[in-house]
Amino acid sequence: QVQLVQSGAEVKKPGSAVKVSCKASGGPFSNYGFSWVRQAPGGGLEWMGGIIPKFGSGNHAEKFQGRVTITADESANTVYIEVRNLRSDDTAVYHCAREQMGGTGALDIWGQGTMVTVS
Amino acid sequence: DIVLSQSPDSLAVSLGERAAINCKTSHTVFYNSNKKNYLNWYQQKPGQPPKLLIYWASTRDSGVPDRFSGSGSGTDFTLTISNLQAEDVGVYYCQQYYTTSGDRTFGPGTKVNIK
């Protein structure tokens, strides 16, 4: 049974950076895509970007251009998201999710979420 | 960018009755090449991550009860919950994946409660 386990909650100052990890266990890793989705308190879901570990480089939504980097470490079965120059409106739960095989674009396995507070 | 809207924002349904949630996309999400609509549905319960219910607009994910069904094509889609159960309370999101860049967008969500 595939599981995604994320790193713990973070409290950061405005202008600083945060790096959240997501470790996959119980199944194959490199051939799957992984996405990062965030959710502000009381808000909806916002796709931030994704990566296929075997291809190396990630992509991200245009609004995060220059502030977000998504990476993967195949040897550790782990994907990461780094958000720089944090602002108060980056306060959110950050979820990683695995992309369903078959090219559906759906996210079928989700991590537990990591709360990032910028204050 | 493809923008998704959902209606209603919230609804309250009696146990055992039917709930219908609509999702409209600003651009078609239908691929002629494989006749698939790249529209997915998720359920999110309080304090939990989202759960995939439906992919390709109408295919239930493994283990999803058959009271959940998806329909629609092109730009207009519906998630129907038949015989609503207490455990179906939550927020439902649609999500599209119709871009060569791999970008995804979500709808704003619809909150379902028990009347």
Tab-separated table of C-alpha atoms in Angstrom:
chain	number	residue	atom	x	y	z
A	1	GLN	CA	0.000	0.000	0.000
A	2	VAL	CA	1.598	3.236	-1.167
A	3	GLN	CA	1.890	5.952	1.465
A	4	LEU	CA	3.131	9.521	1.276
A	5	VAL	CA	4.533	10.881	4.527
A	6	GLN	CA	5.294	14.576	4.742
A	7	SER	CA	7.587	16.542	7.019
A	8	GLY	CA	6.259	18.367	10.053
A	9	ALA	CA	4.671	21.774	10.554
A	10	GLU	CA	6.777	24.896	10.046
A	11	VAL	CA	6.587	28.477	11.315
A	12	LYS	CA	8.520	30.953	9.206
A	13	LYS	CA	9.168	34.669	9.081
A	14	PRO	CA	8.101	36.756	6.093
A	15	GLY	CA	10.847	36.872	3.475
A	16	SER	CA	12.352	33.540	4.513
A	17	ALA	CA	12.085	30.167	2.766
A	18	VAL	CA	10.604	26.788	3.617
A	19	LYS	CA	11.303	23.327	2.215
A	20	VAL	CA	8.723	20.581	2.700
A	21	SER	CA	9.447	16.926	2.010
A	22	CYS	CA	7.219	14.038	0.965
A	23	LYS	CA	8.522	10.477	1.252
A	24	ALA	CA	6.862	7.660	-0.695
A	25	SER	CA	6.842	4.127	0.639
A	26	GLY	CA	5.236	0.832	-0.263
A	27	GLY	CA	5.390	1.128	-4.030
A	28	PRO	CA	7.275	2.319	-7.124
A	29	PHE	CA	8.482	5.901	-7.165
A	30	SER	CA	10.471	7.184	-10.125
A	31	ASN	CA	7.948	6.531	-12.896
A	32	TYR	CA	5.083	8.310	-11.160
A	33	GLY	CA	4.394	12.012	-11.214
A	34	PHE	CA	3.927	13.927	-7.994
A	35	SER	CA	2.118	17.212	-7.466
A	36	TRP	CA	2.053	19.801	-4.726
A	37	VAL	CA	-1.309	21.320	-3.821
A	38	ARG	CA	-1.845	23.920	-1.118
A	39	GLN	CA	-4.904	24.976	0.840
A	40	ALA	CA	-5.133	28.232	2.756
A	41	PRO	CA	-7.125	28.146	6.020
A	42	GLY	CA	-10.801	27.799	5.130
A	43	GLY	CA	-9.942	27.959	1.440
A	44	GLY	CA	-9.928	25.769	-1.633
A	45	LEU	CA	-7.280	23.684	-3.354
A	46	GLU	CA	-4.520	25.324	-5.392
A	47	TRP	CA	-2.180	23.299	-7.618
A	48	MET	CA	1.363	24.599	-7.306
A	49	GLY	CA	3.420	22.298	-9.509
A	50	GLY	CA	4.660	18.801	-10.108
A	51	ILE	CA	7.570	16.523	-10.997
A	52	ILE	CA	8.268	13.105	-12.459
A	53	PRO	CA	11.356	11.955	-10.546
A	54	LYS	CA	12.907	9.975	-13.398
A	55	PHE	CA	12.876	13.100	-15.578
A	56	GLY	CA	14.334	15.319	-12.895
A	57	SER	CA	12.986	18.817	-13.453
A	58	GLY	CA	9.643	19.940	-12.119
A	59	ASN	CA	7.097	22.397	-13.476
A	60	HIS	CA	4.978	24.880	-11.584
A	61	ALA	CA	1.991	27.125	-12.006
A	62	GLU	CA	2.808	30.486	-13.528
A	63	LYS	CA	1.860	32.467	-10.412
A	64	PHE	CA	4.726	30.831	-8.506
A	65	GLN	CA	7.354	31.644	-11.138
A	66	GLY	CA	10.663	32.419	-9.462
A	67	ARG	CA	9.514	31.544	-5.928
A	68	VAL	CA	8.951	27.796	-6.047
A	69	THR	CA	11.281	24.902	-6.820
A	70	ILE	CA	10.164	21.279	-6.918
A	71	THR	CA	12.811	18.576	-6.764
A	72	ALA	CA	13.099	14.840	-6.203
A	73	ASP	CA	15.678	12.480	-4.709
A	74	GLU	CA	15.198	9.067	-6.279
A	75	SER	CA	17.591	7.396	-3.838
A	76	ALA	CA	15.375	8.539	-0.960
A	77	ASN	CA	11.992	8.136	-2.694
A	78	THR	CA	11.307	11.721	-1.686
A	79	VAL	CA	9.998	14.822	-3.427
A	80	TYR	CA	10.430	18.345	-2.123
A	81	ILE	CA	8.938	21.770	-2.569
A	82	GLU	CA	10.806	24.921	-1.635
A	83	VAL	CA	8.970	28.220	-1.407
A	84	ARG	CA	11.098	31.345	-1.119
A	85	ASN	CA	10.379	34.931	-0.139
A	86	LEU	CA	7.456	33.799	2.009
A	87	ARG	CA	4.483	36.108	2.537
A	88	SER	CA	1.597	35.916	4.983
A	89	ASP	CA	-0.689	34.639	2.223
A	90	ASP	CA	1.566	31.580	1.821
A	91	THR	CA	0.161	30.361	5.141
A	92	ALA	CA	-1.505	27.094	4.154
A	93	VAL	CA	-1.508	23.333	4.381
A	94	TYR	CA	0.819	21.974	1.706
A	95	HIS	CA	-0.119	18.569	0.317
A	96	CYS	CA	1.883	16.279	-1.899
A	97	ALA	CA	-0.049	13.849	-4.057
A	98	ARG	CA	0.801	11.078	-6.490
A	99	GLU	CA	-0.482	11.272	-10.027
A	100	GLN	CA	-2.563	8.328	-11.095
A	101	MET	CA	-0.933	6.090	-13.677
A	102	GLY	CA	-2.508	6.140	-17.124
A	103	GLY	CA	-2.372	9.854	-17.821
A	104	THR	CA	-5.726	10.719	-16.261
A	105	GLY	CA	-4.308	13.789	-14.531
A	106	ALA	CA	-5.949	12.670	-11.312
A	107	LEU	CA	-4.205	12.626	-7.932
A	108	ASP	CA	-4.958	9.304	-6.296
A	109	ILE	CA	-2.681	9.124	-3.254
A	110	TRP	CA	-2.238	12.092	-0.911
A	111	GLY	CA	0.110	12.888	1.924
A	112	GLN	CA	-1.218	13.989	5.297
A	113	GLY	CA	-0.415	17.653	4.655
A	114	THR	CA	2.131	20.026	6.187
A	115	MET	CA	0.996	23.248	7.846
A	116	VAL	CA	3.222	26.199	6.995
A	117	THR	CA	2.569	29.367	8.973
A	118	VAL	CA	4.172	32.631	7.895
A	119	SER	CA	4.150	35.138	10.729
B	1	ASP	CA	-5.585	29.177	-18.104
B	2	ILE	CA	-8.710	27.085	-17.821
B	3	VAL	CA	-10.999	28.383	-15.079
B	4	LEU	CA	-13.438	26.113	-13.271
B	5	SER	CA	-16.664	27.195	-11.601
B	6	GLN	CA	-18.915	25.075	-9.417
B	7	SER	CA	-22.559	25.374	-8.412
B	8	PRO	CA	-24.065	25.555	-5.937
B	9	ASP	CA	-21.567	26.861	-3.390
B	10	SER	CA	-23.250	24.686	-0.793
B	11	LEU	CA	-26.248	22.435	-0.465
B	12	ALA	CA	-28.104	20.570	2.262
B	13	VAL	CA	-29.718	17.253	1.379
B	14	SER	CA	-31.796	14.846	3.447
B	15	LEU	CA	-30.341	11.429	4.186
B	16	GLY	CA	-31.187	9.007	1.386
B	17	GLU	CA	-31.857	11.770	-1.114
B	18	ARG	CA	-29.810	12.851	-4.110
B	19	ALA	CA	-27.207	15.621	-4.337
B	20	ALA	CA	-26.026	17.072	-7.632
B	21	ILE	CA	-22.967	19.306	-8.026
B	22	ASN	CA	-22.151	21.087	-11.256
B	23	CYS	CA	-18.749	22.031	-12.637
B	24	LYS	CA	-18.218	24.235	-15.648
B	25	THR	CA	-14.867	24.755	-17.386
B	26	SER	CA	-13.925	27.865	-19.373
B	27	HIS	CA	-12.522	25.698	-22.172
B	28	THR	CA	-13.355	22.191	-23.313
B	29	VAL	CA	-11.460	19.439	-21.507
B	30	PHE	CA	-12.407	16.802	-24.079
B	31	TYR	CA	-9.622	15.264	-26.126
B	32	ASN	CA	-10.798	14.043	-29.520
B	33	SER	CA	-7.754	11.815	-29.885
B	34	ASN	CA	-8.821	9.416	-27.115
B	35	LYS	CA	-12.404	10.573	-26.502
B	36	LYS	CA	-11.647	11.347	-22.863
B	37	ASN	CA	-12.727	14.256	-20.714
B	38	TYR	CA	-9.898	15.314	-18.413
B	39	LEU	CA	-12.118	16.215	-15.495
B	40	ASN	CA	-11.770	14.651	-12.041
B	41	TRP	CA	-13.755	14.874	-8.793
B	42	TYR	CA	-12.542	14.797	-5.193
B	43	GLN	CA	-14.149	14.647	-1.766
B	44	GLN	CA	-12.550	16.353	1.224
B	45	LYS	CA	-13.673	15.791	4.776
B	46	PRO	CA	-12.650	18.184	7.582
B	47	GLY	CA	-9.053	17.730	8.676
B	48	GLN	CA	-8.309	15.236	5.908
B	49	PRO	CA	-6.585	15.429	2.530
B	50	PRO	CA	-8.775	15.181	-0.561
B	51	LYS	CA	-9.829	11.774	-1.834
B	52	LEU	CA	-10.163	10.948	-5.528
B	53	LEU	CA	-13.701	9.856	-6.415
B	54	ILE	CA	-14.044	10.082	-10.191
B	55	TYR	CA	-11.569	10.420	-13.056
B	56	TRP	CA	-12.106	10.954	-16.762
B	57	ALA	CA	-15.412	12.578	-15.806
B	58	SER	CA	-17.275	9.327	-15.166
B	59	THR	CA	-14.955	6.522	-14.001
B	60	ARG	CA	-15.111	5.744	-10.285
B	61	ASP	CA	-11.775	5.227	-8.573
B	62	SER	CA	-11.163	1.888	-6.888
B	63	GLY	CA	-13.270	1.390	-3.766
B	64	VAL	CA	-15.552	4.378	-4.341
B	65	PRO	CA	-19.198	3.473	-3.613
B	66	ASP	CA	-21.446	3.286	-6.644
B	67	ARG	CA	-23.756	5.960	-5.214
B	68	PHE	CA	-21.165	8.406	-6.578
B	69	SER	CA	-21.440	8.990	-10.307
B	70	GLY	CA	-20.027	11.496	-12.763
B	71	SER	CA	-21.411	12.689	-16.066
B	72	GLY	CA	-20.953	15.379	-18.674
B	73	SER	CA	-18.624	16.240	-21.512
B	74	GLY	CA	-16.810	19.194	-23.005
B	75	THR	CA	-17.347	22.057	-20.562
B	76	ASP	CA	-20.261	20.937	-18.362
B	77	PHE	CA	-20.039	18.198	-15.774
B	78	THR	CA	-22.060	16.856	-12.849
B	79	LEU	CA	-21.210	14.818	-9.784
B	80	THR	CA	-24.253	13.013	-8.403
B	81	ILE	CA	-24.452	11.454	-4.975
B	82	SER	CA	-27.444	9.124	-4.826
B	83	ASN	CA	-28.858	7.927	-1.515
B	84	LEU	CA	-26.822	10.445	0.499
B	85	GLN	CA	-25.205	9.029	3.608
B	86	ALA	CA	-24.005	10.864	6.727
B	87	GLU	CA	-20.389	10.092	5.834
B	88	ASP	CA	-20.760	11.978	2.528
B	89	VAL	CA	-20.657	15.341	4.323
B	90	GLY	CA	-17.699	17.339	3.075
B	91	VAL	CA	-16.462	19.606	0.314
B	92	TYR	CA	-16.372	18.391	-3.276
B	93	TYR	CA	-13.935	19.731	-5.865
B	94	CYS	CA	-13.655	19.290	-9.606
B	95	GLN	CA	-10.216	19.478	-11.263
B	96	GLN	CA	-9.096	19.674	-14.888
B	97	TYR	CA	-5.964	18.396	-16.628
B	98	TYR	CA	-6.299	19.633	-20.190
B	99	THR	CA	-2.921	21.192	-20.880
B	100	THR	CA	0.287	20.011	-22.497
B	101	SER	CA	2.182	21.765	-19.719
B	102	GLY	CA	0.776	19.405	-17.100
B	103	ASP	CA	-0.898	22.218	-15.180
B	104	ARG	CA	-3.992	21.431	-13.170
B	105	THR	CA	-6.679	23.692	-11.782
B	106	PHE	CA	-9.381	23.041	-9.221
B	107	GLY	CA	-12.869	24.393	-8.908
B	108	PRO	CA	-13.740	26.478	-5.829
B	109	GLY	CA	-15.535	23.610	-4.100
B	110	THR	CA	-19.102	22.762	-3.085
B	111	LYS	CA	-19.966	22.061	0.538
B	112	VAL	CA	-22.471	19.250	1.155
B	113	ASN	CA	-24.349	19.012	4.450
B	114	ILE	CA	-27.226	16.991	5.813
B	115	LYS	CA	-30.603	18.729	5.963
